[in-house]
Amino acid sequence: MKILAIDDQQLVLLPLKRRLSELGYEVQTETDALKAKSIFDNFQPDLVIVDINMPIISGIEIIRYIRGTKKSQTPIMVLSGNTDDNLIVESFDLGVEDYMKKPLSLDEVSARVKRLIGATTSNKQEVSQNTIIQKRCVGVVIPCYNEEDRLSSKEFTDFVEKHSGYHLCFVNDGSKDNTLHILKELRKGREDYITVYDCEQNGGKAEAVRLGMLHMANYTDLDYIGFLDADLSTDLTDFDDLVKTIETSNFKIVSGSRISRMGANIAKESARQIISLTINYIIRKILKMNFKDTQCGAKIMDKEVIKIAFQERFITKWLFDVEIFMRMKKHFGAKKADGFICEQPLKRWIHADGSKLSMKDSVKIVFQLGHIAVHYNQKKNIKTNKNYNYALESGKVNG
């Protein structure tokens, strides 16, 4: 039995195809709704699974084509994150047999497929992974410099195989050890949802993250893009919680925060904790940013702010997180930017041995904060002076 699955997000189709193929169905997938029409004609599936919200033409148009233009009674299942009651009613009025709301488990999808068109006669074994089909797709940038001894490849691969909708981009920042080889091995057989971006020269964490974020912004099926430290000081489960927050809110950035609290496992070296508290005090007083923790290496962002935050190179090596927030304030204005950014306490953060940030670097950070304050305030003053000079030349103000 043949199934045609149509969704503009490839990361949704990959686990769906794998599961249904394991059950013995012949599955063809398509991300282009226009092409899907001709594929339907030629493939002649026994079942169509279609998303509703797609660019160019919607899933409703696909349903109209099958039921109206082709006069076909091929069973149709909608798999969509759109929960609008009117749209659901319209879909059933057009003749769909089932409407599945994302997120939902692949086990449930499989059961609904069997109910509609029956089980296959294949002897293939069903493999239940308890995978959830999500209604959003997420890119995660992981900067790597000499991570040969610290990179926990299995944790990353186990996560993406269990959590659909994730695409990991490992950025090799000119590593001098065996990191690049390890990353290439990790990617083998997972090319659809793991990317290795190789920088021949070491440019520092800020530049590695920047290049990775801009690279992932080119992926059209991603809704959100974030970054995470390779040592997994913040684990992937906590990162997934940040994603859940941004997808259910109007925030443009959700940043992890290593705040000690009951029920959380937050472990820092005492010296680092003192430096961290000092830095955060300076940030609040000098830069007028009311953050408890800007430097946590776990953040998720709405795709629409990636260019704002990462288009230009950062002026500091370690404080690019602060620069991101300063750029948001410059673009949207302080009040609006504050409403777009959320700090979310982590359940776990553990300092990993082998951190690239030395105590000497930590001391330098204090001076880099001053550099940031001068740089961004100067740019603001230049813009103000330009506006004043323009008004003066045009006679709108008196000299």
XYZ file of C-alpha atoms in Angstrom:
399
model
C 0.000 0.000 0.000
C 1.233 3.452 -0.974
C 1.159 6.677 1.059
C 1.850 10.223 -0.160
C 2.850 12.639 2.638
C 2.872 16.389 1.890
C 4.375 18.971 4.268
C 6.577 22.004 3.597
C 8.857 21.048 6.510
C 11.243 18.229 5.660
C 11.995 17.649 9.351
C 8.358 16.606 9.834
C 8.375 14.233 6.881
C 11.610 12.401 7.790
C 10.415 10.580 10.948
C 6.961 10.054 9.409
C 8.422 8.332 6.353
C 10.783 6.233 8.444
C 8.033 4.962 10.747
C 5.518 4.183 7.982
C 8.224 2.500 5.901
C 9.125 0.343 8.928
C 5.488 -0.772 8.973
C 5.782 -1.916 5.358
C 4.079 0.958 3.524
C 5.566 2.444 0.350
C 5.952 6.118 1.230
C 6.651 9.100 -0.996
C 7.093 12.574 0.489
C 6.934 16.068 -1.014
C 7.599 19.548 0.423
C 6.345 21.429 -2.657
C 2.535 21.483 -2.673
C 2.414 22.323 -6.397
C 4.551 19.314 -7.298
C 2.420 17.163 -5.012
C -0.493 17.394 -7.444
C 1.395 15.729 -10.286
C 2.906 13.205 -7.875
C -0.601 12.274 -6.753
C -1.594 11.655 -10.383
C 1.428 9.470 -11.140
C 1.945 7.718 -7.797
C -1.751 6.924 -7.258
C -1.472 6.511 -3.474
C -3.833 4.578 -1.243
C -3.642 7.378 1.340
C -2.689 11.071 1.355
C -1.369 12.776 4.490
C -1.264 16.561 4.052
C -0.395 19.641 6.093
C -2.668 22.692 5.941
C -0.320 25.675 6.393
C 2.031 25.630 3.407
C 3.425 28.425 1.216
C 2.174 29.079 -2.338
C -0.901 26.859 -1.970
C -2.417 25.453 1.202
C -3.344 21.916 2.085
C -6.992 22.889 1.553
C -6.187 23.413 -2.144
C -4.628 19.942 -2.292
C -7.802 18.476 -0.784
C -9.959 20.382 -3.302
C -7.769 19.092 -6.145
C -8.139 15.457 -5.027
C -11.846 15.588 -4.196
C -12.997 18.160 -6.761
C -10.730 18.195 -9.821
C -9.745 14.514 -9.778
C -13.024 13.248 -8.264
C -10.944 10.793 -6.255
C -12.109 9.046 -3.110
C -8.545 8.319 -1.938
C -8.539 8.609 1.876
C -7.060 11.901 3.126
C -5.609 12.579 6.560
C -4.697 16.106 7.636
C -1.619 16.426 9.848
C -1.387 20.056 10.915
C -0.551 22.448 13.715
C -3.518 24.594 12.709
C -6.259 24.114 15.298
C -8.745 26.659 13.948
C -12.219 25.116 14.339
C -13.545 26.648 11.104
C -10.656 25.176 9.128
C -11.155 21.761 10.683
C -14.869 21.868 9.802
C -14.049 22.981 6.242
C -11.613 20.083 5.865
C -14.250 17.545 6.882
C -16.829 19.233 4.635
C -14.428 18.750 1.729
C -14.236 15.048 2.503
C -11.165 14.320 4.625
C -11.339 11.173 6.722
C -9.225 12.342 9.644
C -7.683 15.510 11.115
C -4.624 15.065 13.338
C -3.358 17.999 15.387
C 0.361 18.479 15.967
C 2.053 17.698 18.240
C 1.187 14.001 18.397
C 3.072 10.732 18.602
C 4.087 8.602 15.652
C 2.412 5.683 17.423
C -0.923 7.490 17.138
C -0.306 8.371 13.479
C 0.483 4.707 12.763
C -2.710 3.553 14.486
C -4.834 6.010 12.490
C -3.210 4.921 9.220
C -3.959 1.257 9.987
C -7.569 2.140 10.820
C -8.038 3.896 7.471
C -6.266 1.625 5.003
C -5.366 -1.453 7.054
C -2.061 -3.001 8.050
C 0.410 -4.243 5.448
C 1.171 -7.892 4.854
C 4.872 -7.148 5.285
C 6.875 -9.091 7.863
C 8.763 -5.942 8.901
C 8.978 -5.377 12.639
C 7.408 -2.257 14.085
C 9.932 -0.165 16.005
C 8.314 2.110 18.583
C 10.497 5.101 19.516
C 7.798 7.202 21.150
C 8.715 10.031 18.745
C 6.538 13.133 18.720
C 5.697 14.967 15.504
C 6.060 18.614 16.470
C 4.359 21.630 14.898
C 7.620 23.620 14.807
C 11.093 22.978 13.402
C 14.235 24.093 15.208
C 17.844 24.620 14.177
C 20.537 24.342 16.864
C 24.077 25.677 16.345
C 26.788 23.948 18.411
C 30.215 25.664 18.229
C 33.118 23.213 18.582
C 36.791 23.927 19.206
C 39.028 21.007 20.182
C 36.083 19.016 21.555
C 37.560 15.578 20.834
C 37.562 14.531 24.492
C 34.325 16.258 25.574
C 31.842 15.806 22.744
C 29.077 13.422 23.778
C 27.977 12.271 20.324
C 25.475 9.706 21.616
C 23.524 12.279 23.624
C 23.072 14.400 20.512
C 22.097 11.515 18.223
C 19.723 9.965 20.767
C 17.987 13.323 21.178
C 17.381 14.046 17.484
C 16.186 10.498 16.854
C 13.611 10.793 19.628
C 12.665 14.463 19.120
C 11.452 15.261 15.630
C 11.801 18.728 14.142
C 15.412 19.345 15.191
C 18.342 20.079 12.859
C 21.768 20.245 14.532
C 24.541 22.332 12.992
C 27.986 21.616 14.450
C 30.441 24.409 13.646
C 34.059 23.253 13.703
C 35.956 26.394 14.700
C 39.364 25.506 13.237
C 39.980 22.682 15.735
C 43.540 21.367 15.922
C 42.580 17.948 17.280
C 40.319 15.204 15.886
C 37.048 17.151 16.323
C 36.240 17.507 12.605
C 36.597 13.764 11.987
C 34.349 12.981 14.970
C 31.703 15.402 13.668
C 31.766 13.875 10.190
C 31.341 10.408 11.666
C 28.469 11.654 13.815
C 26.739 13.006 10.684
C 26.956 9.785 8.653
C 23.481 8.402 7.990
C 21.913 11.499 9.544
C 22.631 13.989 6.782
C 19.013 15.205 6.684
C 19.113 16.570 10.221
C 22.788 17.020 11.112
C 25.088 19.525 9.378
C 28.816 20.103 9.860
C 29.967 23.646 9.069
C 33.762 23.718 8.865
C 35.785 26.888 9.530
C 39.400 26.313 8.525
C 40.687 29.077 10.815
C 39.823 29.508 14.485
C 37.728 32.660 14.804
C 36.485 32.261 18.374
C 33.118 31.216 19.750
C 31.351 34.447 18.813
C 32.244 34.148 15.127
C 31.549 30.395 15.055
C 28.059 30.940 16.456
C 27.440 33.891 14.121
C 28.389 31.944 10.989
C 26.362 28.932 12.111
C 23.253 31.019 12.838
C 23.427 32.773 9.453
C 23.924 29.408 7.735
C 20.894 27.889 9.435
C 18.797 30.965 8.577
C 18.945 29.774 4.949
C 16.915 26.660 5.821
C 13.349 27.541 4.865
C 11.670 24.886 7.022
C 13.027 26.187 10.338
C 10.828 28.302 12.616
C 13.371 28.937 15.374
C 17.165 28.840 15.583
C 19.322 28.760 18.695
C 22.716 27.791 20.008
C 24.022 25.454 22.668
C 27.455 24.645 24.121
C 29.070 21.457 22.838
C 29.882 20.248 26.362
C 26.131 20.114 27.160
C 26.559 22.088 30.385
C 22.951 22.890 29.593
C 21.380 19.609 28.529
C 19.137 19.106 25.521
C 16.017 18.547 27.612
C 16.382 22.014 29.152
C 16.961 23.436 25.682
C 13.726 21.814 24.508
C 11.956 23.601 27.380
C 13.262 26.930 26.019
C 11.781 26.004 22.631
C 8.406 25.204 24.198
C 8.394 28.655 25.787
C 9.140 30.581 22.598
C 6.604 28.651 20.511
C 3.805 29.359 22.980
C 4.561 33.071 23.498
C 5.311 36.322 21.685
C 8.968 36.359 22.742
C 11.613 36.723 20.031
C 14.454 35.417 22.225
C 14.336 32.988 25.140
C 17.612 32.743 27.037
C 18.559 30.115 29.587
C 19.462 31.448 33.026
C 21.704 29.699 35.564
C 19.871 30.939 38.624
C 20.342 28.853 41.780
C 16.936 27.850 43.102
C 15.149 24.953 44.776
C 14.672 21.990 42.485
C 17.474 23.019 40.112
C 20.943 21.502 39.799
C 23.166 24.529 39.084
C 26.835 23.866 39.793
C 29.546 26.512 39.249
C 33.116 26.887 40.419
C 33.182 29.454 43.256
C 35.653 31.752 41.445
C 33.554 31.695 38.293
C 30.455 32.453 40.304
C 32.084 35.596 41.715
C 33.154 36.727 38.228
C 29.672 35.978 36.889
C 27.974 38.020 39.614
C 30.365 40.916 38.999
C 29.744 40.864 35.264
C 25.978 40.762 35.701
C 26.133 43.699 38.132
C 28.080 45.764 35.582
C 25.643 44.801 32.820
C 22.671 45.966 34.879
C 24.299 49.227 36.018
C 26.305 50.393 32.989
C 24.386 48.875 30.091
C 21.001 49.228 31.821
C 20.003 45.656 30.996
C 17.953 43.948 33.695
C 19.329 40.430 33.181
C 20.227 37.892 35.817
C 22.475 35.883 33.450
C 23.437 36.985 29.941
C 26.267 34.491 29.425
C 24.453 31.155 29.554
C 25.284 29.272 26.360
C 21.693 28.238 25.606
C 19.407 30.559 23.660
C 16.580 30.136 21.139
C 15.377 32.848 18.756
C 12.580 33.521 16.326
C 14.000 33.232 12.839
C 12.972 36.779 11.945
C 15.531 38.344 14.331
C 18.559 36.313 13.182
C 19.767 38.929 10.678
C 19.285 41.712 13.245
C 21.350 39.849 15.823
C 24.033 38.227 13.653
C 24.482 40.079 10.356
C 27.465 42.120 11.600
C 30.586 40.698 13.242
C 30.761 41.052 17.009
C 33.301 43.429 18.529
C 34.115 41.204 21.533
C 35.289 37.620 21.846
C 33.196 36.384 24.769
C 30.362 38.868 25.229
C 28.474 38.423 21.985
C 25.390 37.481 24.034
C 25.371 40.999 25.477
C 25.884 42.447 21.998
C 22.866 40.511 20.731
C 20.683 42.167 23.364
C 22.202 45.590 22.599
C 21.410 45.115 18.898
C 17.836 44.198 19.758
C 17.527 47.391 21.817
C 18.985 49.457 18.997
C 16.630 47.957 16.392
C 13.361 47.797 18.324
C 13.924 50.387 21.034
C 14.629 49.591 24.688
C 11.054 49.130 25.866
C 9.937 46.943 22.962
C 13.120 44.875 23.058
C 12.662 44.164 26.777
C 9.231 42.725 25.984
C 10.703 40.494 23.255
C 13.361 38.863 25.454
C 12.710 36.288 28.179
C 15.066 34.731 30.728
C 14.080 31.206 31.698
C 15.690 29.447 34.683
C 17.338 26.143 33.820
C 16.735 22.939 35.736
C 20.352 21.898 35.305
C 23.699 23.494 34.509
C 27.008 21.800 35.286
C 30.430 23.339 34.691
C 32.323 20.993 32.348
C 36.060 20.386 32.714
C 38.163 21.725 29.871
C 36.264 24.997 29.430
C 38.001 27.364 27.007
C 37.312 30.396 29.227
C 40.212 30.979 31.643
C 40.136 33.164 34.733
C 42.394 35.624 32.899
C 39.794 35.833 30.125
C 37.102 36.407 32.739
C 38.939 39.467 34.058
C 39.253 40.828 30.507
C 35.481 40.611 30.192
C 35.082 43.583 32.527
C 37.025 45.760 30.081
C 35.114 44.321 27.113
C 31.855 45.445 28.731
C 33.182 48.992 28.709
C 34.058 48.575 25.035
C 30.505 47.456 24.292
C 29.023 50.417 26.178
C 31.186 52.911 24.254
C 30.667 51.225 20.881
C 26.880 50.932 20.933
C 26.266 54.273 22.640
C 28.604 55.900 20.131
C 26.663 54.412 17.227
C 23.486 55.721 18.792
C 24.983 59.202 19.202
C 26.259 59.217 15.607
C 22.771 58.389 14.375
C 21.299 61.160 16.570
C 23.856 63.684 15.295
C 23.170 62.707 11.685
C 19.458 63.276 12.199
C 20.176 66.646 13.842
C 22.532 67.743 11.036
C 19.978 66.721 8.410
C 17.287 68.730 10.189
C 19.659 71.703 10.482
C 20.554 71.635 6.768
C 16.917 71.342 5.733
C 15.946 74.292 7.910
C 13.809 72.214 10.294
C 15.767 73.468 13.305
C 17.685 76.666 14.033
C 21.476 76.462 14.375
